[in-house]
Amino acid sequence: MKEHLLAIDCGTQSLKALVFDLRGSLVARKQIRFQPYTARQPGWAEQDPDIFWEALCAACRELWTEVRPESIGAAALTSQRGTVVNVDRDGKPLRPAILWLDQRKTHGQRFIDGPWGWLFRAAGLKETVSYFQAEAEANWIAAYQPDVWRATYKYLLLSGFLTHRLTGRFVDSAGCQVGYVPFDFKRFRWASGWDWKWRVLPIKREMLPELEAPASVLGEITRAAASCTGIPAGLPLIAAAADKACEVIGSGVLSTDAACLSYGTTATINVTSPKYLEPIPLIPPYPAGVPNCYTLEVQVYRGYWMVSWFRDEFGHPETLRAREEGVSPEALFESLLEEAPVGSMGLILQPYWTPGVKLPGPEAKGAIIGFGDVHNRAHLYRSILEGLAYALREGKERIERKTRIPITTIRVSGGGSQSRNAMQLTADVFGLPAARPHLYETSGLGAAMAAAVGMGVFADFDAAAASMTHVADVFEPNMKHHAVYNALYREVYKPLYRRLKPLYKKIRAITGYPA
């Protein structure tokens, strides 16, 4: 039995090649950073797909200075969600990849006609479907780069592009299909021919890759890929899932009574469910890292991006000190959390810096209320983390209403989980113990778990989680603090959006923002 697993985790700003043992310990880690994206127009976010492949090759080659390639039993790949690549018959990119961050829209498209159009109008969902049409990258490429669209042999998510580079096959994991593609989320396959998504997208079935369930074999590493990466030729590449789904199972969350909070650029709360349930109407649950399961997710779009926003707009003293002391500004923000009291002396933040299609609505804006002459930067910073925790607690309650199963366990991952004060704040807002996993690389660990199950080391994901996921720290809630947070959450935060929504609509009508 070979004792190691290779996990490749391709993010927006870097790619990591990670080697785990069968107990979930991180044996080796190599990270290649790259410019996140280029923007030829305001709001665009594109990247040369070969940048991702070159980073994969470089990271893997560096691994073999620390780990013997012969010790690897299988590999798995996880990547950022929603990034798309148009390729020709040889898998060569025809244009830069459009990243999930991209904000371009294709307005003015004809609304779907026939029975589907009547149904959506009757259900009051015309705006939602129109949003889908405008957001779909395929519609923009077909409209503004028709030559590229006509030349496209396969339309791939980033996971499918890298899988083809590794195996020579146009195949992808069903667990990676998160984006504006005609995917049947209930059956984990491409949508049936009658599905409305084919009517609003220019994609044809033959343009899409074959799909395999998580823990299935996608193919074997080709000799060409082996020469570029140093991964042994013939090594099986096992299907994993998108980075968020892998993060959930890598945190040890495989049931509906446990939640994974991700304090990343986008903050999310997820549970794993065997049932298809929509926490937000018409927004499907995403495929889980576990076959035939779903990850029910509620997002706060800007999430811990708001920490970066605070750093850039208000954190100049910490930024200067950080340069002198050789630490990150975020590490110095810990003292700000300690300076401000629980509840930020009534400063309440609603973290809707970016609107959504349903929750919040497209008219939404962020808000901060309760300012007084006593408030300073420390109160503002604490209110940001409290507002994000309130929003995720609201997501928890939304998921619980759908599943009818109380969430009793919380695991927290992502960059924000490294802050002890943020962890304690989370426990206090939720009134539940908040645990963080034994390692930070939970997306990579989730992919390694898929590889372990796929190669037969463990009978299923429950067995893999029992052996490979562990809790490092548990933060118990301070119930006095919880009482303060509970009152602010129920009596102030929850009514806030409903009462401000009419004003947001007026602001949108007057200023045109957000479009």
Short mmCIF file of C-alpha atoms in Angstrom, two decimals:
data_model
loop_
_atom_site.label_atom_id
_atom_site.label_comp_id
_atom_site.label_asym_id
_atom_site.label_seq_id
_atom_site.Cartn_x
_atom_site.Cartn_y
_atom_site.Cartn_z
CA MET A 1 0.00 0.00 0.00
CA LYS A 2 1.41 3.37 -1.01
CA GLU A 3 1.26 5.74 1.93
CA HIS A 4 0.73 9.16 0.34
CA LEU A 5 -1.93 11.07 -1.62
CA LEU A 6 -1.40 14.03 -3.93
CA ALA A 7 -3.95 16.85 -3.86
CA ILE A 8 -3.79 19.74 -6.33
CA ASP A 9 -5.70 22.84 -5.19
CA CYS A 10 -5.96 25.60 -7.82
CA GLY A 11 -7.20 28.87 -6.39
CA THR A 12 -7.56 32.39 -7.75
CA GLN A 13 -4.19 33.71 -6.58
CA SER A 14 -2.10 30.57 -6.28
CA LEU A 15 -1.92 26.84 -6.90
CA LYS A 16 -0.89 24.41 -4.18
CA ALA A 17 0.42 20.89 -4.57
CA LEU A 18 -0.12 19.02 -1.30
CA VAL A 19 0.90 15.58 -0.11
CA PHE A 20 -1.08 13.96 2.71
CA ASP A 21 -0.69 10.68 4.51
CA LEU A 22 -3.60 8.39 5.28
CA ARG A 23 -4.11 10.00 8.71
CA GLY A 24 -4.71 13.42 7.17
CA SER A 25 -1.33 14.85 8.12
CA LEU A 26 0.21 17.30 5.68
CA VAL A 27 3.52 15.80 4.58
CA ALA A 28 4.62 18.37 2.00
CA ARG A 29 3.27 21.60 0.54
CA LYS A 30 4.37 23.71 -2.40
CA GLN A 31 2.62 26.88 -3.49
CA ILE A 32 3.05 28.84 -6.70
CA ARG A 33 1.58 32.34 -6.66
CA PHE A 34 0.47 34.24 -9.72
CA GLN A 35 -1.30 37.46 -10.61
CA PRO A 36 -4.97 36.79 -9.82
CA TYR A 37 -6.33 38.15 -13.10
CA THR A 38 -6.06 40.78 -15.77
CA ALA A 39 -8.82 43.27 -16.52
CA ARG A 40 -8.98 44.59 -20.07
CA GLN A 41 -12.20 46.40 -19.13
CA PRO A 42 -13.55 47.57 -15.76
CA GLY A 43 -15.19 44.65 -13.98
CA TRP A 44 -13.55 41.99 -16.13
CA ALA A 45 -11.41 39.22 -14.64
CA GLU A 46 -9.49 36.99 -17.06
CA GLN A 47 -6.47 34.74 -16.85
CA ASP A 48 -4.32 32.87 -19.34
CA PRO A 49 -5.28 29.20 -18.66
CA ASP A 50 -1.68 28.14 -19.24
CA ILE A 51 -0.75 30.12 -16.12
CA PHE A 52 -2.70 27.58 -14.07
CA TRP A 53 -1.08 24.64 -15.86
CA GLU A 54 2.43 26.06 -15.53
CA ALA A 55 1.85 26.65 -11.81
CA LEU A 56 0.64 23.06 -11.44
CA CYS A 57 3.75 21.74 -13.15
CA ALA A 58 6.10 23.92 -11.10
CA ALA A 59 4.45 23.11 -7.76
CA CYS A 60 4.51 19.38 -8.39
CA ARG A 61 8.14 19.39 -9.54
CA GLU A 62 9.12 21.15 -6.32
CA LEU A 63 7.35 18.49 -4.25
CA TRP A 64 9.67 15.73 -5.36
CA THR A 65 12.59 17.31 -3.49
CA GLU A 66 10.76 16.31 -0.28
CA VAL A 67 8.61 13.30 -1.22
CA ARG A 68 9.35 10.30 -3.39
CA PRO A 69 6.93 10.22 -6.37
CA GLU A 70 6.77 6.43 -5.98
CA SER A 71 5.08 6.88 -2.58
CA ILE A 72 1.99 8.49 -4.14
CA GLY A 73 -0.94 6.12 -4.50
CA ALA A 74 -3.38 8.45 -6.27
CA ALA A 75 -3.97 12.11 -7.11
CA ALA A 76 -7.04 14.36 -6.99
CA LEU A 77 -7.75 17.88 -8.19
CA THR A 78 -9.90 20.66 -6.76
CA SER A 79 -10.20 24.18 -8.13
CA GLN A 80 -11.98 27.51 -7.91
CA ARG A 81 -15.62 27.41 -8.91
CA GLY A 82 -17.18 28.89 -12.01
CA THR A 83 -14.06 29.74 -14.05
CA VAL A 84 -14.58 28.74 -17.72
CA VAL A 85 -12.19 27.88 -20.58
CA ASN A 86 -12.98 27.53 -24.31
CA VAL A 87 -10.66 25.01 -26.01
CA ASP A 88 -10.15 23.48 -29.45
CA ARG A 89 -9.95 19.75 -30.28
CA ASP A 90 -6.44 19.53 -28.85
CA GLY A 91 -7.43 21.22 -25.60
CA LYS A 92 -5.67 24.45 -26.54
CA PRO A 93 -7.34 27.56 -25.06
CA LEU A 94 -9.02 29.82 -27.62
CA ARG A 95 -9.22 32.87 -25.33
CA PRO A 96 -8.35 33.78 -21.75
CA ALA A 97 -10.33 32.01 -19.06
CA ILE A 98 -13.20 34.06 -17.63
CA LEU A 99 -12.88 33.88 -13.85
CA TRP A 100 -15.64 33.56 -11.30
CA LEU A 101 -14.82 37.14 -10.23
CA ASP A 102 -15.74 38.54 -13.65
CA GLN A 103 -18.66 40.99 -13.57
CA ARG A 104 -19.44 41.44 -17.28
CA LYS A 105 -23.07 40.94 -18.23
CA THR A 106 -24.90 40.33 -21.49
CA HIS A 107 -27.97 42.51 -21.29
CA GLY A 108 -30.84 42.77 -23.75
CA GLN A 109 -31.23 39.07 -24.52
CA ARG A 110 -34.59 37.74 -25.57
CA PHE A 111 -36.44 36.19 -22.66
CA ILE A 112 -37.28 32.51 -22.93
CA ASP A 113 -40.57 31.93 -24.79
CA GLY A 114 -43.09 29.10 -24.81
CA PRO A 115 -44.29 27.17 -21.71
CA TRP A 116 -41.12 27.86 -19.75
CA GLY A 117 -41.50 31.59 -20.26
CA TRP A 118 -45.15 31.51 -19.20
CA LEU A 119 -44.25 29.47 -16.12
CA PHE A 120 -41.44 31.79 -15.02
CA ARG A 121 -43.57 34.89 -15.52
CA ALA A 122 -46.46 33.38 -13.55
CA ALA A 123 -44.12 32.40 -10.72
CA GLY A 124 -42.57 35.88 -10.59
CA LEU A 125 -39.17 34.49 -11.60
CA LYS A 126 -38.61 36.45 -14.80
CA GLU A 127 -35.95 38.65 -13.17
CA THR A 128 -34.13 35.59 -11.79
CA VAL A 129 -33.98 33.85 -15.18
CA SER A 130 -32.94 37.10 -16.89
CA TYR A 131 -30.16 37.42 -14.31
CA PHE A 132 -28.99 33.90 -15.22
CA GLN A 133 -28.96 34.82 -18.92
CA ALA A 134 -27.03 38.04 -18.31
CA GLU A 135 -24.48 36.42 -16.00
CA ALA A 136 -23.69 33.38 -18.18
CA GLU A 137 -20.21 33.73 -19.66
CA ALA A 138 -21.19 31.58 -22.64
CA ASN A 139 -23.79 34.15 -23.71
CA TRP A 140 -21.22 36.94 -23.64
CA ILE A 141 -18.67 34.98 -25.69
CA ALA A 142 -21.29 33.92 -28.25
CA ALA A 143 -22.55 37.51 -28.54
CA TYR A 144 -19.26 39.43 -28.64
CA GLN A 145 -16.71 36.86 -29.82
CA PRO A 146 -18.73 34.67 -32.21
CA ASP A 147 -15.60 33.45 -34.01
CA VAL A 148 -14.27 32.07 -30.72
CA TRP A 149 -17.60 30.44 -29.96
CA ARG A 150 -17.80 28.80 -33.39
CA ALA A 151 -14.26 27.45 -32.96
CA THR A 152 -14.97 26.06 -29.48
CA TYR A 153 -14.77 22.27 -29.38
CA LYS A 154 -15.24 21.96 -25.60
CA TYR A 155 -16.53 24.45 -23.07
CA LEU A 156 -14.87 23.51 -19.78
CA LEU A 157 -14.70 24.60 -16.21
CA LEU A 158 -11.14 25.07 -14.95
CA SER A 159 -11.24 21.63 -13.31
CA GLY A 160 -12.06 20.04 -16.67
CA PHE A 161 -9.28 21.97 -18.40
CA LEU A 162 -6.63 20.82 -15.92
CA THR A 163 -8.01 17.28 -15.93
CA HIS A 164 -7.57 17.15 -19.70
CA ARG A 165 -4.00 18.38 -19.36
CA LEU A 166 -3.28 15.62 -16.84
CA THR A 167 -5.14 12.70 -18.44
CA GLY A 168 -5.69 13.64 -22.09
CA ARG A 169 -9.44 13.07 -21.60
CA PHE A 170 -12.28 15.59 -21.78
CA VAL A 171 -13.81 14.51 -18.49
CA ASP A 172 -14.62 16.23 -15.22
CA SER A 173 -16.08 15.51 -11.80
CA ALA A 174 -19.80 16.02 -11.33
CA GLY A 175 -18.80 17.56 -8.00
CA CYS A 176 -17.12 20.47 -9.82
CA GLN A 177 -20.15 21.62 -11.84
CA VAL A 178 -20.86 24.96 -10.24
CA GLY A 179 -21.47 27.71 -12.76
CA TYR A 180 -23.67 28.86 -15.62
CA VAL A 181 -23.81 25.53 -17.44
CA PRO A 182 -26.82 23.27 -18.18
CA PHE A 183 -26.23 20.90 -15.27
CA ASP A 184 -29.00 18.87 -13.62
CA PHE A 185 -28.26 19.35 -9.94
CA LYS A 186 -30.87 16.80 -8.88
CA ARG A 187 -29.36 13.95 -10.92
CA PHE A 188 -25.70 15.03 -11.08
CA ARG A 189 -25.59 14.92 -14.88
CA TRP A 190 -26.06 17.25 -17.80
CA ALA A 191 -29.62 18.50 -18.06
CA SER A 192 -32.20 16.67 -20.15
CA GLY A 193 -32.92 18.02 -23.61
CA TRP A 194 -36.17 19.66 -22.51
CA ASP A 195 -34.56 21.62 -19.66
CA TRP A 196 -34.95 25.43 -19.87
CA LYS A 197 -31.19 26.03 -19.48
CA TRP A 198 -30.55 24.81 -23.04
CA ARG A 199 -33.00 27.51 -24.18
CA VAL A 200 -31.09 30.38 -22.58
CA LEU A 201 -27.52 29.25 -23.29
CA PRO A 202 -25.71 28.70 -26.63
CA ILE A 203 -24.03 25.53 -25.30
CA LYS A 204 -24.57 22.20 -27.10
CA ARG A 205 -24.29 18.87 -25.31
CA GLU A 206 -21.29 17.78 -27.42
CA MET A 207 -19.36 20.83 -26.19
CA LEU A 208 -19.35 19.52 -22.61
CA PRO A 209 -17.05 16.91 -21.04
CA GLU A 210 -18.07 13.53 -19.71
CA LEU A 211 -18.87 13.47 -16.01
CA GLU A 212 -17.80 11.11 -13.24
CA ALA A 213 -18.94 10.98 -9.62
CA PRO A 214 -16.54 11.99 -6.83
CA ALA A 215 -14.16 9.16 -5.86
CA SER A 216 -14.38 7.70 -9.40
CA VAL A 217 -11.34 7.41 -11.67
CA LEU A 218 -11.13 10.24 -14.21
CA GLY A 219 -8.15 8.77 -16.02
CA GLU A 220 -4.44 8.19 -15.64
CA ILE A 221 -1.56 10.65 -15.77
CA THR A 222 -0.22 10.65 -19.32
CA ARG A 223 3.44 10.42 -20.22
CA ALA A 224 3.31 13.99 -21.51
CA ALA A 225 1.86 15.24 -18.22
CA ALA A 226 4.37 13.14 -16.27
CA SER A 227 7.28 14.75 -18.09
CA CYS A 228 5.96 18.22 -17.21
CA THR A 229 4.98 17.56 -13.60
CA GLY A 230 7.05 14.65 -12.37
CA ILE A 231 3.85 12.84 -11.32
CA PRO A 232 4.35 9.17 -12.20
CA ALA A 233 2.78 8.21 -15.55
CA GLY A 234 -0.17 5.89 -15.09
CA LEU A 235 -1.06 7.24 -11.63
CA PRO A 236 -4.87 7.37 -11.29
CA LEU A 237 -6.48 10.81 -11.10
CA ILE A 238 -9.54 10.51 -8.85
CA ALA A 239 -12.54 12.80 -9.16
CA ALA A 240 -12.90 15.19 -6.24
CA ALA A 241 -15.14 18.30 -6.26
CA ALA A 242 -15.03 22.09 -6.37
CA ASP A 243 -12.88 23.79 -3.74
CA LYS A 244 -15.80 24.75 -1.49
CA ALA A 245 -17.26 21.24 -1.53
CA CYS A 246 -13.83 19.81 -0.72
CA GLU A 247 -13.40 22.35 2.06
CA VAL A 248 -16.65 21.17 3.64
CA ILE A 249 -15.69 17.48 3.76
CA GLY A 250 -12.08 18.35 4.60
CA SER A 251 -13.46 20.11 7.68
CA GLY A 252 -15.20 16.89 8.66
CA VAL A 253 -18.74 18.08 7.83
CA LEU A 254 -20.56 15.13 6.25
CA SER A 255 -24.01 15.45 7.80
CA THR A 256 -26.92 17.88 7.95
CA ASP A 257 -26.60 18.62 11.68
CA ALA A 258 -23.07 19.95 11.24
CA ALA A 259 -22.12 23.17 9.45
CA CYS A 260 -18.92 24.37 7.87
CA LEU A 261 -18.40 28.11 8.07
CA SER A 262 -15.88 29.34 5.56
CA TYR A 263 -14.27 32.65 6.38
CA GLY A 264 -12.79 33.29 2.96
CA THR A 265 -13.15 35.98 0.31
CA THR A 266 -16.76 34.83 0.03
CA ALA A 267 -18.07 33.77 3.44
CA THR A 268 -20.35 30.74 3.37
CA ILE A 269 -22.21 28.33 5.58
CA ASN A 270 -22.61 24.80 4.23
CA VAL A 271 -24.05 21.49 5.33
CA THR A 272 -23.91 18.13 3.55
CA SER A 273 -27.32 16.67 2.77
CA PRO A 274 -28.53 13.51 1.02
CA LYS A 275 -31.67 15.43 -0.02
CA TYR A 276 -32.09 18.02 -2.77
CA LEU A 277 -33.26 21.15 -0.95
CA GLU A 278 -33.06 24.80 -2.01
CA PRO A 279 -32.25 27.09 0.94
CA ILE A 280 -32.85 29.98 -1.48
CA PRO A 281 -35.69 29.41 -4.00
CA LEU A 282 -34.49 28.54 -7.53
CA ILE A 283 -30.86 28.53 -6.37
CA PRO A 284 -29.92 24.83 -6.43
CA PRO A 285 -27.78 23.17 -3.78
CA TYR A 286 -24.35 22.45 -5.19
CA PRO A 287 -22.90 18.97 -5.65
CA ALA A 288 -21.12 17.77 -2.52
CA GLY A 289 -17.73 16.13 -2.37
CA VAL A 290 -19.61 12.98 -1.39
CA PRO A 291 -21.34 11.10 -4.24
CA ASN A 292 -25.12 11.60 -4.51
CA CYS A 293 -25.12 14.29 -1.83
CA TYR A 294 -25.54 18.05 -1.86
CA THR A 295 -23.89 20.91 -0.10
CA LEU A 296 -26.61 23.34 0.98
CA GLU A 297 -24.97 26.75 0.92
CA VAL A 298 -25.77 30.32 1.84
CA GLN A 299 -23.20 32.91 0.76
CA VAL A 300 -22.16 36.36 1.89
CA TYR A 301 -20.58 37.48 -1.34
CA ARG A 302 -17.92 39.84 -0.02
CA GLY A 303 -17.22 37.90 3.17
CA TYR A 304 -13.73 38.27 4.53
CA TRP A 305 -12.93 40.48 1.56
CA MET A 306 -14.27 43.11 3.95
CA VAL A 307 -11.18 42.65 6.10
CA SER A 308 -9.10 43.62 3.06
CA TRP A 309 -11.47 46.52 2.44
CA PHE A 310 -10.98 47.70 6.02
CA ARG A 311 -7.21 47.31 5.69
CA ASP A 312 -7.10 49.40 2.51
CA GLU A 313 -9.51 52.11 3.65
CA PHE A 314 -8.91 52.37 7.41
CA GLY A 315 -5.94 50.18 8.34
CA HIS A 316 -3.04 52.48 7.43
CA PRO A 317 -1.49 52.47 10.96
CA GLU A 318 -1.44 48.65 11.03
CA THR A 319 -0.17 48.47 7.46
CA LEU A 320 2.81 50.69 8.32
CA ARG A 321 3.55 48.80 11.54
CA ALA A 322 3.26 45.49 9.72
CA ARG A 323 5.99 46.52 7.28
CA GLU A 324 8.30 47.41 10.15
CA GLU A 325 7.60 44.22 12.12
CA GLY A 326 7.46 41.83 9.16
CA VAL A 327 3.94 40.59 9.88
CA SER A 328 0.60 40.92 8.09
CA PRO A 329 -1.68 43.88 8.86
CA GLU A 330 -4.47 41.40 9.58
CA ALA A 331 -2.46 39.97 12.48
CA LEU A 332 -2.33 43.43 14.06
CA PHE A 333 -6.10 43.83 13.70
CA GLU A 334 -6.46 41.31 16.56
CA SER A 335 -5.80 44.12 19.03
CA LEU A 336 -8.66 46.11 17.51
CA LEU A 337 -11.04 43.25 18.29
CA GLU A 338 -9.86 43.32 21.89
CA GLU A 339 -10.26 47.09 22.21
CA ALA A 340 -13.95 47.14 21.21
CA PRO A 341 -16.58 45.52 23.45
CA VAL A 342 -19.01 42.78 22.48
CA GLY A 343 -21.70 44.33 20.28
CA SER A 344 -19.40 47.20 19.22
CA MET A 345 -21.40 49.57 21.43
CA GLY A 346 -24.42 49.27 19.15
CA LEU A 347 -22.65 49.61 15.81
CA ILE A 348 -24.44 47.13 13.50
CA LEU A 349 -23.15 46.26 10.04
CA GLN A 350 -25.17 44.61 7.26
CA PRO A 351 -22.50 43.06 4.97
CA TYR A 352 -24.20 43.43 1.59
CA TRP A 353 -21.33 45.23 -0.12
CA THR A 354 -22.17 43.19 -3.23
CA PRO A 355 -25.82 42.41 -4.11
CA GLY A 356 -27.10 39.00 -5.15
CA VAL A 357 -29.85 37.57 -7.26
CA LYS A 358 -32.09 36.43 -4.39
CA LEU A 359 -30.40 36.81 -0.98
CA PRO A 360 -29.91 39.71 -0.77
CA GLY A 361 -31.78 41.07 -3.78
CA PRO A 362 -30.15 42.84 -6.72
CA GLU A 363 -30.91 46.25 -5.22
CA ALA A 364 -29.08 45.56 -1.96
CA LYS A 365 -26.36 47.71 -0.47
CA GLY A 366 -24.33 47.49 2.69
CA ALA A 367 -25.28 49.46 5.76
CA ILE A 368 -23.78 50.50 9.08
CA ILE A 369 -26.10 51.96 11.70
CA GLY A 370 -25.79 53.10 15.28
CA PHE A 371 -22.84 55.49 14.98
CA GLY A 372 -22.08 57.74 17.94
CA ASP A 373 -19.22 59.97 18.95
CA VAL A 374 -17.69 57.14 20.99
CA HIS A 375 -17.09 54.90 17.99
CA ASN A 376 -13.67 54.49 16.42
CA ARG A 377 -11.84 52.14 14.04
CA ALA A 378 -11.86 49.32 16.58
CA HIS A 379 -15.66 49.40 16.81
CA LEU A 380 -15.93 49.49 13.02
CA TYR A 381 -13.60 46.52 12.58
CA ARG A 382 -15.39 44.45 15.21
CA SER A 383 -18.76 45.33 13.65
CA ILE A 384 -17.54 43.91 10.33
CA LEU A 385 -16.83 40.49 11.86
CA GLU A 386 -20.02 40.61 13.89
CA GLY A 387 -22.06 41.52 10.80
CA LEU A 388 -20.59 38.60 8.85
CA ALA A 389 -21.36 36.25 11.74
CA TYR A 390 -24.95 37.57 11.91
CA ALA A 391 -25.38 36.99 8.17
CA LEU A 392 -24.06 33.42 8.45
CA ARG A 393 -26.31 32.78 11.44
CA GLU A 394 -29.23 33.91 9.31
CA GLY A 395 -28.01 31.40 6.70
CA LYS A 396 -27.93 28.71 9.38
CA GLU A 397 -31.55 29.38 10.27
CA ARG A 398 -32.55 29.35 6.61
CA ILE A 399 -30.90 25.95 6.13
CA GLU A 400 -32.50 24.59 9.30
CA ARG A 401 -35.96 25.63 8.11
CA LYS A 402 -35.39 23.65 4.91
CA THR A 403 -33.88 20.54 6.44
CA ARG A 404 -35.89 20.63 9.70
CA ILE A 405 -32.70 19.42 11.37
CA PRO A 406 -31.01 21.66 13.98
CA ILE A 407 -27.35 22.44 13.38
CA THR A 408 -25.50 21.51 16.57
CA THR A 409 -21.88 21.44 15.38
CA ILE A 410 -19.85 24.21 13.76
CA ARG A 411 -16.48 23.88 12.05
CA VAL A 412 -14.77 27.04 10.81
CA SER A 413 -12.22 27.14 8.01
CA GLY A 414 -10.70 29.77 5.74
CA GLY A 415 -8.35 32.63 6.52
CA GLY A 416 -10.58 34.11 9.22
CA SER A 417 -10.40 30.89 11.24
CA GLN A 418 -6.78 31.70 12.11
CA SER A 419 -7.97 34.53 14.38
CA ARG A 420 -8.72 33.36 17.91
CA ASN A 421 -10.86 36.44 18.52
CA ALA A 422 -12.88 35.78 15.36
CA MET A 423 -13.40 32.17 16.46
CA GLN A 424 -14.59 33.26 19.91
CA LEU A 425 -16.87 35.89 18.37
CA THR A 426 -18.38 33.20 16.12
CA ALA A 427 -19.07 30.90 19.06
CA ASP A 428 -20.68 33.78 20.95
CA VAL A 429 -22.92 34.89 18.07
CA PHE A 430 -24.12 31.36 17.30
CA GLY A 431 -24.29 30.22 20.89
CA LEU A 432 -22.53 27.00 19.89
CA PRO A 433 -19.00 25.65 20.25
CA ALA A 434 -16.92 26.65 17.22
CA ALA A 435 -14.16 24.24 16.23
CA ARG A 436 -11.39 24.66 13.71
CA PRO A 437 -9.75 21.76 11.91
CA HIS A 438 -6.25 20.52 12.66
CA LEU A 439 -4.90 22.08 9.48
CA TYR A 440 -5.62 25.06 7.29
CA GLU A 441 -5.58 23.21 3.94
CA THR A 442 -9.10 21.81 4.20
CA SER A 443 -9.87 22.00 0.45
CA GLY A 444 -6.77 19.99 -0.35
CA LEU A 445 -7.56 17.54 2.44
CA GLY A 446 -11.07 17.02 1.05
CA ALA A 447 -9.57 16.22 -2.35
CA ALA A 448 -7.13 13.79 -0.71
CA MET A 449 -10.07 12.09 1.04
CA ALA A 450 -11.72 11.57 -2.37
CA ALA A 451 -8.47 10.02 -3.62
CA ALA A 452 -8.30 7.73 -0.59
CA VAL A 453 -11.87 6.52 -1.06
CA GLY A 454 -11.35 6.18 -4.81
CA MET A 455 -8.30 3.96 -4.40
CA GLY A 456 -10.12 1.78 -1.84
CA VAL A 457 -8.18 2.73 1.29
CA PHE A 458 -11.47 3.61 2.99
CA ALA A 459 -14.86 2.08 2.30
CA ASP A 460 -16.62 5.45 2.25
CA PHE A 461 -16.22 9.12 3.13
CA ASP A 462 -17.38 8.63 6.72
CA ALA A 463 -14.48 6.24 7.28
CA ALA A 464 -12.11 8.64 5.52
CA ALA A 465 -13.29 11.55 7.68
CA ALA A 466 -12.89 9.51 10.86
CA SER A 467 -9.24 8.84 10.01
CA MET A 468 -8.21 12.01 8.20
CA THR A 469 -10.08 14.95 9.79
CA HIS A 470 -9.36 16.14 13.31
CA VAL A 471 -10.26 19.11 15.51
CA ALA A 472 -7.44 21.35 16.70
CA ASP A 473 -9.25 23.89 18.91
CA VAL A 474 -12.78 24.31 20.25
CA PHE A 475 -14.05 27.72 21.34
CA GLU A 476 -16.92 27.50 23.82
CA PRO A 477 -19.53 30.29 23.72
CA ASN A 478 -19.60 32.89 26.47
CA MET A 479 -23.33 32.85 27.19
CA LYS A 480 -23.32 36.40 28.61
CA HIS A 481 -21.88 37.60 25.33
CA HIS A 482 -24.35 35.40 23.45
CA ALA A 483 -27.26 37.10 25.22
CA VAL A 484 -26.06 40.50 23.93
CA TYR A 485 -25.53 39.16 20.42
CA ASN A 486 -28.85 37.32 20.43
CA ALA A 487 -30.77 40.49 21.28
CA LEU A 488 -28.93 42.57 18.67
CA TYR A 489 -29.36 39.87 16.04
CA ARG A 490 -33.08 39.30 16.57
CA GLU A 491 -34.21 42.83 17.35
CA VAL A 492 -31.92 44.90 15.12
CA TYR A 493 -30.01 42.90 12.52
CA LYS A 494 -32.81 40.67 11.21
CA PRO A 495 -35.33 43.49 10.56
CA LEU A 496 -32.66 45.71 9.01
CA TYR A 497 -32.70 44.53 5.39
CA ARG A 498 -36.49 44.41 5.18
CA ARG A 499 -36.81 47.98 6.42
CA LEU A 500 -34.00 49.35 4.25
CA LYS A 501 -34.98 47.50 1.09
CA PRO A 502 -37.44 50.18 -0.14
CA LEU A 503 -34.71 52.81 0.33
CA TYR A 504 -32.19 50.66 -1.53
CA LYS A 505 -34.63 50.48 -4.44
CA LYS A 506 -35.00 54.25 -4.45
CA ILE A 507 -31.22 54.71 -4.38
CA ARG A 508 -30.93 52.30 -7.31
CA ALA A 509 -33.62 54.15 -9.26
CA ILE A 510 -32.03 57.55 -8.63
CA THR A 511 -28.35 56.67 -9.12
CA GLY A 512 -28.51 53.60 -11.36
CA TYR A 513 -26.20 51.70 -8.98
CA PRO A 514 -26.10 48.76 -8.74
CA ALA A 515 -27.13 48.26 -12.37
#
